[in-house]
CSV table of C-alpha atoms and ligand atoms in Angstrom, one decimal:
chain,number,residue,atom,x,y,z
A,218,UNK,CA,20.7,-42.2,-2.8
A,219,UNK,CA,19.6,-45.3,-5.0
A,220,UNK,CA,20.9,-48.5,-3.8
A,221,UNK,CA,21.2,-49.8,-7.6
A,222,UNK,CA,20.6,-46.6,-9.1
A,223,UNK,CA,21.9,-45.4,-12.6
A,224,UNK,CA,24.7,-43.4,-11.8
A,225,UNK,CA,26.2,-40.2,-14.6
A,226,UNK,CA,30.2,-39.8,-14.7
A,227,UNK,CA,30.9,-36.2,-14.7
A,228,UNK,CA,34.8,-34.7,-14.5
A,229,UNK,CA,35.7,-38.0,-13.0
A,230,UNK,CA,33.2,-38.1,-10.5
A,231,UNK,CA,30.3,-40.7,-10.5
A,232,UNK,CA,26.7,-39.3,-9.5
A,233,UNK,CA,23.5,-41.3,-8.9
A,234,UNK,CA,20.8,-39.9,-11.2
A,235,UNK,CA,18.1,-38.2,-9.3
A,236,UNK,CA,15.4,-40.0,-7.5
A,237,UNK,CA,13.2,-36.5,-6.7
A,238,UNK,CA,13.8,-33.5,-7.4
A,239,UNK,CA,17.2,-32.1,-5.9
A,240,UNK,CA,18.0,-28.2,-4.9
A,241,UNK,CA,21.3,-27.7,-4.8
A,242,UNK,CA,21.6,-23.8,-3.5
A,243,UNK,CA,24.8,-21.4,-3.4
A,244,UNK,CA,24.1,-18.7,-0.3
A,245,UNK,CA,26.7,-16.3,-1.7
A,246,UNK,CA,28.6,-14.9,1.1
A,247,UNK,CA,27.1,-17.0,3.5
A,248,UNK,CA,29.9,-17.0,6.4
A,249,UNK,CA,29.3,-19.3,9.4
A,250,UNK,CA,26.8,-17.5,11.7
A,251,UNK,CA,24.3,-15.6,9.9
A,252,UNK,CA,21.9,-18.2,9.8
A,253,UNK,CA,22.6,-19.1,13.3
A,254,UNK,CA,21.9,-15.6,14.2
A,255,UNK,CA,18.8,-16.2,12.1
A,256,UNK,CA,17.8,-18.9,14.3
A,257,UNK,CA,18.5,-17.2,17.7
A,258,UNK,CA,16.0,-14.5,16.4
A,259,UNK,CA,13.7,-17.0,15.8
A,260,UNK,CA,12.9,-16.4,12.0
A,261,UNK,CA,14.1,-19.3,10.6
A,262,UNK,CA,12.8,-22.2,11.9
A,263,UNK,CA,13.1,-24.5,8.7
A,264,UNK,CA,17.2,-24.1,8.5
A,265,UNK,CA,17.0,-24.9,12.3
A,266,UNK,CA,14.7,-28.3,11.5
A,267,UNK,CA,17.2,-28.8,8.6
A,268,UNK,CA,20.2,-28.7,10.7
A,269,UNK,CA,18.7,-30.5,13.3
A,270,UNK,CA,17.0,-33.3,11.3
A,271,UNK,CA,18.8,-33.3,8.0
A,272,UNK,CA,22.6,-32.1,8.3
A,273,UNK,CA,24.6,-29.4,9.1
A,274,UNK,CA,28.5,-29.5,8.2
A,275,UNK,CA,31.4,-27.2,7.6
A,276,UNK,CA,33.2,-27.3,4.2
A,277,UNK,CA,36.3,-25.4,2.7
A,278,UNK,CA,36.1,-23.5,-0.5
A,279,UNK,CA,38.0,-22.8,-3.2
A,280,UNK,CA,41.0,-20.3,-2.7
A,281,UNK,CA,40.6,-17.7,-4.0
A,282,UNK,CA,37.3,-17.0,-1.5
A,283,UNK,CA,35.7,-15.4,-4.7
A,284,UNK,CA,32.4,-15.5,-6.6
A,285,UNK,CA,33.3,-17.3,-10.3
A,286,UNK,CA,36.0,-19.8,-8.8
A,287,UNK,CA,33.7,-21.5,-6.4
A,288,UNK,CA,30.4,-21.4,-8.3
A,289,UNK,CA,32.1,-23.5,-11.2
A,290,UNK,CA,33.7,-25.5,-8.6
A,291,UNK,CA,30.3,-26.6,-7.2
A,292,UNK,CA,28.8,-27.2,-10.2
A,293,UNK,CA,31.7,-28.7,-11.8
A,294,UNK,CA,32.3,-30.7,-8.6
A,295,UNK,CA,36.5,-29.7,-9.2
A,296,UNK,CA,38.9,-27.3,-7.9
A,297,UNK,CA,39.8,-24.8,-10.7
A,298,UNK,CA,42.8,-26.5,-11.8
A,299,UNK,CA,40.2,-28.0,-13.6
A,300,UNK,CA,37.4,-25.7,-14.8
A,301,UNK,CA,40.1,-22.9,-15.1
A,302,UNK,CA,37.7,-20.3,-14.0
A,303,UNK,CA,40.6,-18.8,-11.0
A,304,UNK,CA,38.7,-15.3,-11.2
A,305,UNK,CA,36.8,-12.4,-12.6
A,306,UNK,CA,40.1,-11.6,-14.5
A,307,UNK,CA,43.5,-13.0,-15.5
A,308,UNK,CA,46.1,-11.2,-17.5
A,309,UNK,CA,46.9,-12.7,-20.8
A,310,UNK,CA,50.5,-12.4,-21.1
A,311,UNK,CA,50.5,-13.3,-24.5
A,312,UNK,CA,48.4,-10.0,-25.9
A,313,UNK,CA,49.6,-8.2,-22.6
A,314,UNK,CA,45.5,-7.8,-21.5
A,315,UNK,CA,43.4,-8.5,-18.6
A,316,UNK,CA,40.4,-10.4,-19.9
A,317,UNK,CA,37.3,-11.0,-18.1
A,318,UNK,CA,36.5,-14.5,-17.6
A,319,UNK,CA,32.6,-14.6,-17.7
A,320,UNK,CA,32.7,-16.2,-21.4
A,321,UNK,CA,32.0,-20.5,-20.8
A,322,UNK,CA,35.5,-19.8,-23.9
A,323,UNK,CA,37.1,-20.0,-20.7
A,324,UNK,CA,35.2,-23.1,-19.0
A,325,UNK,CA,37.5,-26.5,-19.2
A,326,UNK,CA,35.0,-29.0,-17.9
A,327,UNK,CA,31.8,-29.5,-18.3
A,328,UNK,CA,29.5,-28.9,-15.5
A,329,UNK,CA,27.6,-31.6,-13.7
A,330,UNK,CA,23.9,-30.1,-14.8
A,331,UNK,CA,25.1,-30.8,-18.5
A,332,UNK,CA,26.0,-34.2,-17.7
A,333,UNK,CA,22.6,-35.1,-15.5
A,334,UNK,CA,21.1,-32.8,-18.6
A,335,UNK,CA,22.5,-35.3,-21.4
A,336,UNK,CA,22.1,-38.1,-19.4
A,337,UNK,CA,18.4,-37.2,-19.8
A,338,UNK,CA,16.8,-35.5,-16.9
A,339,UNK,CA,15.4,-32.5,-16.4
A,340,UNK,CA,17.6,-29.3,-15.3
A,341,UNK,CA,17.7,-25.6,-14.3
A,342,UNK,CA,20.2,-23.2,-12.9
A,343,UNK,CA,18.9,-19.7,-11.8
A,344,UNK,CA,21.1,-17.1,-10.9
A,345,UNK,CA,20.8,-13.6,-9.6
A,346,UNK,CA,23.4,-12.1,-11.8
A,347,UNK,CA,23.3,-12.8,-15.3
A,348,UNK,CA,27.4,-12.8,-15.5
A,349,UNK,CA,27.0,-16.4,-13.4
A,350,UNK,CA,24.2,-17.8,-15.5
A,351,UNK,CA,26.5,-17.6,-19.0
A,352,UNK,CA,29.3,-20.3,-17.5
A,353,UNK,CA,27.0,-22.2,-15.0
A,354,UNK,CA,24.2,-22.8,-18.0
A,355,UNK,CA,27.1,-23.7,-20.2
A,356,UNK,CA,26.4,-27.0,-22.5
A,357,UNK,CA,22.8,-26.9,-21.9
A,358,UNK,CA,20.5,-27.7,-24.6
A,359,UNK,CA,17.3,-25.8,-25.0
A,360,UNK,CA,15.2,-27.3,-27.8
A,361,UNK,CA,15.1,-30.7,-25.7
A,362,UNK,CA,12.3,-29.0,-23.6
A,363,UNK,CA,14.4,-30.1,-20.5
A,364,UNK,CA,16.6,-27.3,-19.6
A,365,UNK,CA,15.8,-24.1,-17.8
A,366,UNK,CA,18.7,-21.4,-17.2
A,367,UNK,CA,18.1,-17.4,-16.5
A,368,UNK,CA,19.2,-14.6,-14.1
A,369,UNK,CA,17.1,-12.6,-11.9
A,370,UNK,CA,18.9,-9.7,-13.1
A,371,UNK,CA,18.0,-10.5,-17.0
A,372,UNK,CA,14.6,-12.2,-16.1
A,373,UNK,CA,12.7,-10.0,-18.3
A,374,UNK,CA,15.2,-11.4,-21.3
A,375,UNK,CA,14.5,-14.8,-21.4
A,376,UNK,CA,13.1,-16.6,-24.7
A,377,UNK,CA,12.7,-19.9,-25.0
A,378,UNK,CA,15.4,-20.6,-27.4
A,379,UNK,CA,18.2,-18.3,-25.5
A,380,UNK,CA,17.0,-20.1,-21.5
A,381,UNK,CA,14.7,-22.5,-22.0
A,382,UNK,CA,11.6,-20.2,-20.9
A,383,UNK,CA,9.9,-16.6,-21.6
A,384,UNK,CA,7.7,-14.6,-20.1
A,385,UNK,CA,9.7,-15.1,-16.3
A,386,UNK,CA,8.7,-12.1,-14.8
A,387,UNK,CA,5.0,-13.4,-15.4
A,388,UNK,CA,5.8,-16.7,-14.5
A,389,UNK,CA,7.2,-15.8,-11.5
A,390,UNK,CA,4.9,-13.1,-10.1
A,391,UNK,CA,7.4,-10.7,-9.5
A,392,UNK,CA,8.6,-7.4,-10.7
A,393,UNK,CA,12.1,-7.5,-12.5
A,394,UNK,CA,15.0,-6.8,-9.3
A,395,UNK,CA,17.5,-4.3,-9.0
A,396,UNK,CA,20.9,-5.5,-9.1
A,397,UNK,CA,21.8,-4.1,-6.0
A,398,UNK,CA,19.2,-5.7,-3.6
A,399,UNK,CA,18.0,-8.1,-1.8
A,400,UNK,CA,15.4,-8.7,-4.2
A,401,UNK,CA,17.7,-9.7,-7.1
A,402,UNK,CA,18.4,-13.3,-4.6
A,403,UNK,CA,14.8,-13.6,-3.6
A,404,UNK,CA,13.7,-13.8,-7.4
A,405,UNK,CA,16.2,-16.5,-7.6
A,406,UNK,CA,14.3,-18.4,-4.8
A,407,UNK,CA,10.6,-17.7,-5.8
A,408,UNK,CA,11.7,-18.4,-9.7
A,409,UNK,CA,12.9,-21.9,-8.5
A,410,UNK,CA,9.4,-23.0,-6.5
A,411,UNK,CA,7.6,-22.0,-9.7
A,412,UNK,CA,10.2,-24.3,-11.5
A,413,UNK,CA,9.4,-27.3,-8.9
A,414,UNK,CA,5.5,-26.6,-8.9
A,415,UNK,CA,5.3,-26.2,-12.7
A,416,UNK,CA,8.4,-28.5,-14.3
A,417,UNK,CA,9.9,-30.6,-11.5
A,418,UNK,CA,12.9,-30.5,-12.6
A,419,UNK,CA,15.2,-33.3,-11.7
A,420,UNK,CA,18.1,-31.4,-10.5
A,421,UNK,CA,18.4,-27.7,-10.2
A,422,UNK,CA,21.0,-25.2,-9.2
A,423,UNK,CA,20.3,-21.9,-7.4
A,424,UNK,CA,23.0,-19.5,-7.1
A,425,UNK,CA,22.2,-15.9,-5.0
A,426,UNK,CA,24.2,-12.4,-4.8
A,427,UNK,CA,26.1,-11.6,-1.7
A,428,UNK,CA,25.1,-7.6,-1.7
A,429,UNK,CA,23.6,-8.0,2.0
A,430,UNK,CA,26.5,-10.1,3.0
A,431,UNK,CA,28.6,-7.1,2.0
A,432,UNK,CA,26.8,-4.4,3.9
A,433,UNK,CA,25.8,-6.0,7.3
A,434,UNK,CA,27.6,-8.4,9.8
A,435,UNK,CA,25.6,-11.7,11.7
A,436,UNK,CA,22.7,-11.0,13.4
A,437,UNK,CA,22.1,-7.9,12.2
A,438,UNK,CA,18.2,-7.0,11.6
A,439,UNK,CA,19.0,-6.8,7.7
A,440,UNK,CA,20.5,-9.7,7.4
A,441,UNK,CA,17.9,-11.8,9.5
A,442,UNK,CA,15.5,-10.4,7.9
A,443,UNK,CA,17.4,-11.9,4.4
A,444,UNK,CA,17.8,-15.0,5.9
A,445,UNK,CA,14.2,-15.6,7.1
A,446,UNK,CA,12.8,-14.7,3.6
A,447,UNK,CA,15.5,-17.9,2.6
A,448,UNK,CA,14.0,-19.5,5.2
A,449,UNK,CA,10.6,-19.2,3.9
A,450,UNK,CA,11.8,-20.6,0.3
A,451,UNK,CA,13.3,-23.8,2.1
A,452,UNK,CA,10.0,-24.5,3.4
A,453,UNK,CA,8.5,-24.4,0.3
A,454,UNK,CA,11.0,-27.0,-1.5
A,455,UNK,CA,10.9,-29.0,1.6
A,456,UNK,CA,7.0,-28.8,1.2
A,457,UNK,CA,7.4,-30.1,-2.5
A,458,UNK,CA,9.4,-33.1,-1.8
A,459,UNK,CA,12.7,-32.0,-2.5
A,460,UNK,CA,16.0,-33.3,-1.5
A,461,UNK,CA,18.2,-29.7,-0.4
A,462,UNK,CA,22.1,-28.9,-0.2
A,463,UNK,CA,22.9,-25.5,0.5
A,464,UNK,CA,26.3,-24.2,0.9
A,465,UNK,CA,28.3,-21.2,0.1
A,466,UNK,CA,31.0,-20.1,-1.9
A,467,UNK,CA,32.6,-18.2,0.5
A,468,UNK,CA,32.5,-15.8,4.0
A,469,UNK,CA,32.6,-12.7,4.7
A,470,UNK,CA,34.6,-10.4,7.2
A,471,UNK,CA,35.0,-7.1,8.0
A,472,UNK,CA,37.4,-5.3,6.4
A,473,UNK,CA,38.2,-1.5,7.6
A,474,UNK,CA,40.6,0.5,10.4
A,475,UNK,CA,38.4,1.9,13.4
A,476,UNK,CA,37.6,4.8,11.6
A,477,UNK,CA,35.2,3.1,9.5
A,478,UNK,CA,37.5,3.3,6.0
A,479,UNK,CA,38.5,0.2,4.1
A,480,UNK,CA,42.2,-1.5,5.2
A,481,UNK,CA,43.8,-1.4,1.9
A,482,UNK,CA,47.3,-2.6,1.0
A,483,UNK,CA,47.8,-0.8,-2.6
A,484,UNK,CA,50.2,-3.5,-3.9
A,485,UNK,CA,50.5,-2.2,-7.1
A,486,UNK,CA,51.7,0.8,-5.5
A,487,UNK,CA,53.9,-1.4,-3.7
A,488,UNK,CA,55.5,-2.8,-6.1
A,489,UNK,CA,55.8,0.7,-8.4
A,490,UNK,CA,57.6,1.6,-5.1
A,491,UNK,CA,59.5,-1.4,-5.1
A,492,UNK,CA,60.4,-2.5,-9.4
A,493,UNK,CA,59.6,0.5,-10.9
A,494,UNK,CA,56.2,2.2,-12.1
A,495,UNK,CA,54.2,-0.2,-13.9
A,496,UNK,CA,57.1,-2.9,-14.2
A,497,UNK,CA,55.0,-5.3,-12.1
A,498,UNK,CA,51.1,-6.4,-12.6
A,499,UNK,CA,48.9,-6.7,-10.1
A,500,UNK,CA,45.1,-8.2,-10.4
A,501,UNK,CA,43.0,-8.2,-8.7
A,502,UNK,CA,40.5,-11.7,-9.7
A,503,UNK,CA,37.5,-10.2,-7.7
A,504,UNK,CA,37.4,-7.1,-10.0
A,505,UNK,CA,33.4,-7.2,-12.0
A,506,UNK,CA,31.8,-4.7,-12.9
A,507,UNK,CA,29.5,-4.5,-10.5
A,508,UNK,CA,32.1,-3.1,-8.0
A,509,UNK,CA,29.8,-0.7,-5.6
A,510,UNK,CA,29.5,-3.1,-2.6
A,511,UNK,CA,33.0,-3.6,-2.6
A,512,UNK,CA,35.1,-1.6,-4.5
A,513,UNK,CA,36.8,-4.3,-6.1
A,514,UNK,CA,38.8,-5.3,-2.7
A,515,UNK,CA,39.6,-8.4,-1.8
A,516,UNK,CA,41.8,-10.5,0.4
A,517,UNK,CA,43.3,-12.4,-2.8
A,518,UNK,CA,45.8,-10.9,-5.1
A,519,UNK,CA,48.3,-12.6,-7.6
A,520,UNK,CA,51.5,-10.3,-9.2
A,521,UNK,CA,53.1,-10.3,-12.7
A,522,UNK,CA,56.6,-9.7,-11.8
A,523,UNK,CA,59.0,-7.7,-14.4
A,524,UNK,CA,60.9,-10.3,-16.2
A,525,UNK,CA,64.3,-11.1,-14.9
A,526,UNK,CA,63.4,-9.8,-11.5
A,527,UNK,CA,63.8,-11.7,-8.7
A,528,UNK,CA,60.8,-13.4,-7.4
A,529,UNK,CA,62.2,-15.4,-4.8
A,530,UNK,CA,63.5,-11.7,-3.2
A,531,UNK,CA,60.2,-10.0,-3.8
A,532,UNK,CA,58.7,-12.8,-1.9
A,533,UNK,CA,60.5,-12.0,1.0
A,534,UNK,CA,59.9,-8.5,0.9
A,535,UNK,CA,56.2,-8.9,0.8
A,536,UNK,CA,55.9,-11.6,3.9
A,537,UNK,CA,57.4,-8.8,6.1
A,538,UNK,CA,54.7,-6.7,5.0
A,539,UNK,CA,51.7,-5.6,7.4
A,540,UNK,CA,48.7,-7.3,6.4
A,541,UNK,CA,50.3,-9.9,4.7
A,542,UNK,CA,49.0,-13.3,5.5
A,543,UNK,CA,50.7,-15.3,2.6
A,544,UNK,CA,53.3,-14.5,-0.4
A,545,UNK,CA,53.8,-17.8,-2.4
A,546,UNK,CA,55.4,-18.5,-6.3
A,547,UNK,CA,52.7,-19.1,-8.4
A,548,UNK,CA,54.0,-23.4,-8.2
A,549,UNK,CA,53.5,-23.5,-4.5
A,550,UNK,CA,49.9,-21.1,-4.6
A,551,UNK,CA,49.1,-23.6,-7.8
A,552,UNK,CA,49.8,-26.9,-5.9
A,553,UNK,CA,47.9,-26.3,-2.5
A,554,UNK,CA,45.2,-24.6,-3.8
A,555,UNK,CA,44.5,-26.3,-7.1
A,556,UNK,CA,44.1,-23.1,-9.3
A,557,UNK,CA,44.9,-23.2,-13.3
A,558,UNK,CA,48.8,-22.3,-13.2
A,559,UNK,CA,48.6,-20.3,-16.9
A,560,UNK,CA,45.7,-17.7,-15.5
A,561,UNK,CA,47.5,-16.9,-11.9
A,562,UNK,CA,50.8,-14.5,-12.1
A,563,UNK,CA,54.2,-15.2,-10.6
A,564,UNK,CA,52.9,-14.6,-7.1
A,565,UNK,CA,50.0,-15.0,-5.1
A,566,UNK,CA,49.4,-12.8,-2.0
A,567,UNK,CA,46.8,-13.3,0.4
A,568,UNK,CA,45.7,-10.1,3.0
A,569,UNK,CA,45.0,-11.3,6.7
A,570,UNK,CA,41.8,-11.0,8.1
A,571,UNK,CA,40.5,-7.7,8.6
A,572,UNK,CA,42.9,-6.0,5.3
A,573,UNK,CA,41.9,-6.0,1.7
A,574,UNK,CA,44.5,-5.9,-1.4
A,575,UNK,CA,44.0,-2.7,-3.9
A,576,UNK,CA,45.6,-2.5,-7.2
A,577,UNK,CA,46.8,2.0,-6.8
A,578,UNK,CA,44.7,4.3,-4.7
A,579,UNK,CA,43.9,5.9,-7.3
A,580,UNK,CA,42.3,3.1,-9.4
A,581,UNK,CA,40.1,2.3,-6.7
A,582,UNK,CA,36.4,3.9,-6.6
A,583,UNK,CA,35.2,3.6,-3.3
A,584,UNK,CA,32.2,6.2,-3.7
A,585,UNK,CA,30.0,3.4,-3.9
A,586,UNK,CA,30.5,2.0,-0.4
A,587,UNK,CA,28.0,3.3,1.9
A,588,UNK,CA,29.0,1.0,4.9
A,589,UNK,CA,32.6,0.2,6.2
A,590,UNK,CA,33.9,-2.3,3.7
A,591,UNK,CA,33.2,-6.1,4.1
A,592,UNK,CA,34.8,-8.4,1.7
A,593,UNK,CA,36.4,-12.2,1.3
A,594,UNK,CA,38.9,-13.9,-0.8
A,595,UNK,CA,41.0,-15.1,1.3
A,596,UNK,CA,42.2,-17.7,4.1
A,597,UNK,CA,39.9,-16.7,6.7
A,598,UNK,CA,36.6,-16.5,4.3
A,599,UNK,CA,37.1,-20.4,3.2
A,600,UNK,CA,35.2,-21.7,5.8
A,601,UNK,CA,31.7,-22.4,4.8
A,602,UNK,CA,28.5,-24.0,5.9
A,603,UNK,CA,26.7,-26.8,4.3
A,604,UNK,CA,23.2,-27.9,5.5
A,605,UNK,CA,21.1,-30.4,3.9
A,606,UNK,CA,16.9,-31.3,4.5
A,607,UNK,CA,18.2,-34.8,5.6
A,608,UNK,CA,20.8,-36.7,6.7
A,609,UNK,CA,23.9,-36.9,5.4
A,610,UNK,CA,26.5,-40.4,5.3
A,611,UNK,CA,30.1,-39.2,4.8
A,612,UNK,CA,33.3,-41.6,4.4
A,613,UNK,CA,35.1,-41.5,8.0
A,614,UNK,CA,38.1,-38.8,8.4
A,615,UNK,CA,36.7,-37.3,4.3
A,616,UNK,CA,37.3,-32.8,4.6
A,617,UNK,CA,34.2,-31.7,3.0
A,618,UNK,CA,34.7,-29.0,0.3
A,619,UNK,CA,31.7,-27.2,-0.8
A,620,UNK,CA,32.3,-27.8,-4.6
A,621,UNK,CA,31.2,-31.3,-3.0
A,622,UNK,CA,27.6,-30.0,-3.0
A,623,UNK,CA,26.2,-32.4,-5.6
A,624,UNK,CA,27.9,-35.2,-4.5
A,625,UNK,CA,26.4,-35.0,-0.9
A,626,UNK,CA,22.8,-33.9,-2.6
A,627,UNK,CA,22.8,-36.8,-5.2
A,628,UNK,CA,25.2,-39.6,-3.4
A,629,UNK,CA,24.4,-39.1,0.5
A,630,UNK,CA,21.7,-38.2,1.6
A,631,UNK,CA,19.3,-40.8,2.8
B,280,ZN,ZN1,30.3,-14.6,-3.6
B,281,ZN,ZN1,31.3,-10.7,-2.8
């Protein structure tokens, strides 16, 4: 933080221009736990320096506990009331289609990277899926020589024109990932050092996949072993001067009955049952198409109602039902959690803890999950960690949100 620094308005928000370069990282998945886990297996001793030199905070995401929404939250530094990414998917009522919201068409604000980017600096956001890179990249201008954006998963496709770099898998000493591995983060993590030992750039965002945090719970030897090859990474950007913020976009819990199958509430069964078949919508925003870790459950659900029916009754049907941890109009699920009211449906249903929401049992493939389910997207995934290389000066009594990432990396730290 610069005491008379040069500081870049973005969405509202004022951020001092970077003094050295600055890491801002989003450990998809990242429930409170598994680096503390980590830590207690003694294989990550740089977040355990971080957290106890630097800082180590809890923050709330964004509701819906999903991928997109939270992602352009942190790098827009606003709810998606703002940035309108609410999902994967919303249902255009208009042409009566769900649409897939990975297009930056879609994106309403611009993204702080683009404004530290036109401001003049030097920038780069690396992500493992490419879906991610499209909206976070958004606004970034190639030819100036100071922008870098690619995926892990797409590495190979760079050009200089299209990310602001070729030859990454070169570059980066690494063979191109699967998208299903652990590999596909750690590319995100090696690409990034290269970044800082060959371009310094000023600010830089690094966004991971949550495919481990899907298949194996704190603690586990998987998941340590994930978090100590992080670990490793940190030390590097430490090593190179950096200032580091890493926080998540979401938890994780497990989500499936004793007998190791998933707790589903079909609700579009539910409401066949209930207004008639296909009379009601349901969508479900974590839907993507790369579905095998998780089937396309999650804890966050919203419903197009048939017109003229009765909401207000449908709403009190669904409270009484198992699993259900809140119904809400779309007003009251659009006021408290900030979310774009013309891309959420007429109600908004949130599973409890351990139960996911499905659209019909039969739409659901779940061939692809090879461990009992784990998921997020609701109430009980919000809670997120945020650690940072050194400390961190927060206003008295302020509830830290992780979409506050940049603000903490470029305006607090000391
Ligand atoms: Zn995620
Ligand atoms: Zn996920």
């Amino acid at each position: 933080m610069q005491a008379n620094g040069k500081t870049i308005a973005v969405n509202g928000r004022d951020y001092y221009a970077p003094e050295r370069p600055t890491v801002v990282i989003c450990l998809d998945g990242s429930e409170p736990g598994y680096i503390e886990k980590a830590i207690e297996a003694g294989v990550a001793p740089t977040f355990a320096r971080f957290m106890k030199e630097g800082a180590h905070v809890h923050a709330n995401s964004v509701i819906p506990s999903f991928t997109n929404p939270n992602n352009l939250s942190i790098i827009t530094g606003r709810p998606p009331a703002v940035h309108g990414i609410a999902g994967n998917y919303f249902y255009d009522t208009a042409s009566g289609v769900e649409v897939m919201m990975n297009d930056p068409k879609f994106l309403r604000a611009p993204t702080i990277l683009s404004g530290v980017h036109d401001a003049g600096y030097k920038v780069a956001a690396i992500t493992a899926k490419d879906k991610l890179r499209t909206l976070l990249s958004h606004g970034l201008d190639y030819s100036t020589g100071r922008a870098f954006a690619f995926s892990s998963e797409k590495a190979d496709q760079a050009t200089v024109a299209n990310n602001g770099i070729d030859q990454v898998l070169e570059f980066v000493g690494l063979p191109l990932p699967q998208v299903y591995s652990a590999d596909l983060s750690e590319f995100v993590f090696a690409a990034g050092v290269k970044l800082v030992q060959h371009h310094r750039p000023d600010l830089m965002y690094l966004s991971t996949t949550d495919y481990i945090q899907h298949k194996v719970g704190l603690g586990t030897r998987i998941a340590n072993d994930f978090y100590a090859m992080i670990d490793g990474y940190l030390a590097l950007f430490d090593a190179l001067g950096c200032n580091i913020v890493a926080t998540a976009d979401h938890g994780m819990n497990d989500k499936f009955l004793p007998d190791g199958k998933p707790d589903v509430l079909y609700l579009q069964d539910l409401m066949d049952e209930w207004t008639g078949k296909g009379a009601a919508r349901v969508i479900l925003p974590i839907t993507d198409p790369y579905v095998a870790h998780h089937g396309a459950l999650g804890s966050f659900a919203t419903i197009y109602a048939p017109q003229g029916s009765n909401v207000d009754a449908l709403l009190v049907r669904l409270r009484k039902v198992d699993g259900v941890e809140l119904a809400q109009t779309r007003k009251e699920a659009c006021a408290r959690f900030e979310l774009p009211a013309d891309r959420i449906g007429d109600i908004v249903v949130i599973s409890s803890k351990h139960k996911v929401l499905g659209t019909s049992r039969a739409r659901h493939d779940l061939s692809g999950l090879t461990e009992p389910l784990r998921s997020h997207g609701g109430l009980t995934e919000e809670r997120v960690p945020l650690i940072a290389n050194r400390k961190i000066v927060l206003p008295p009594g302020h509830l830290l949100r992780n979409f506050d990432a940049f603000d903490v990396a470029l305006n607090r730290m000391h």
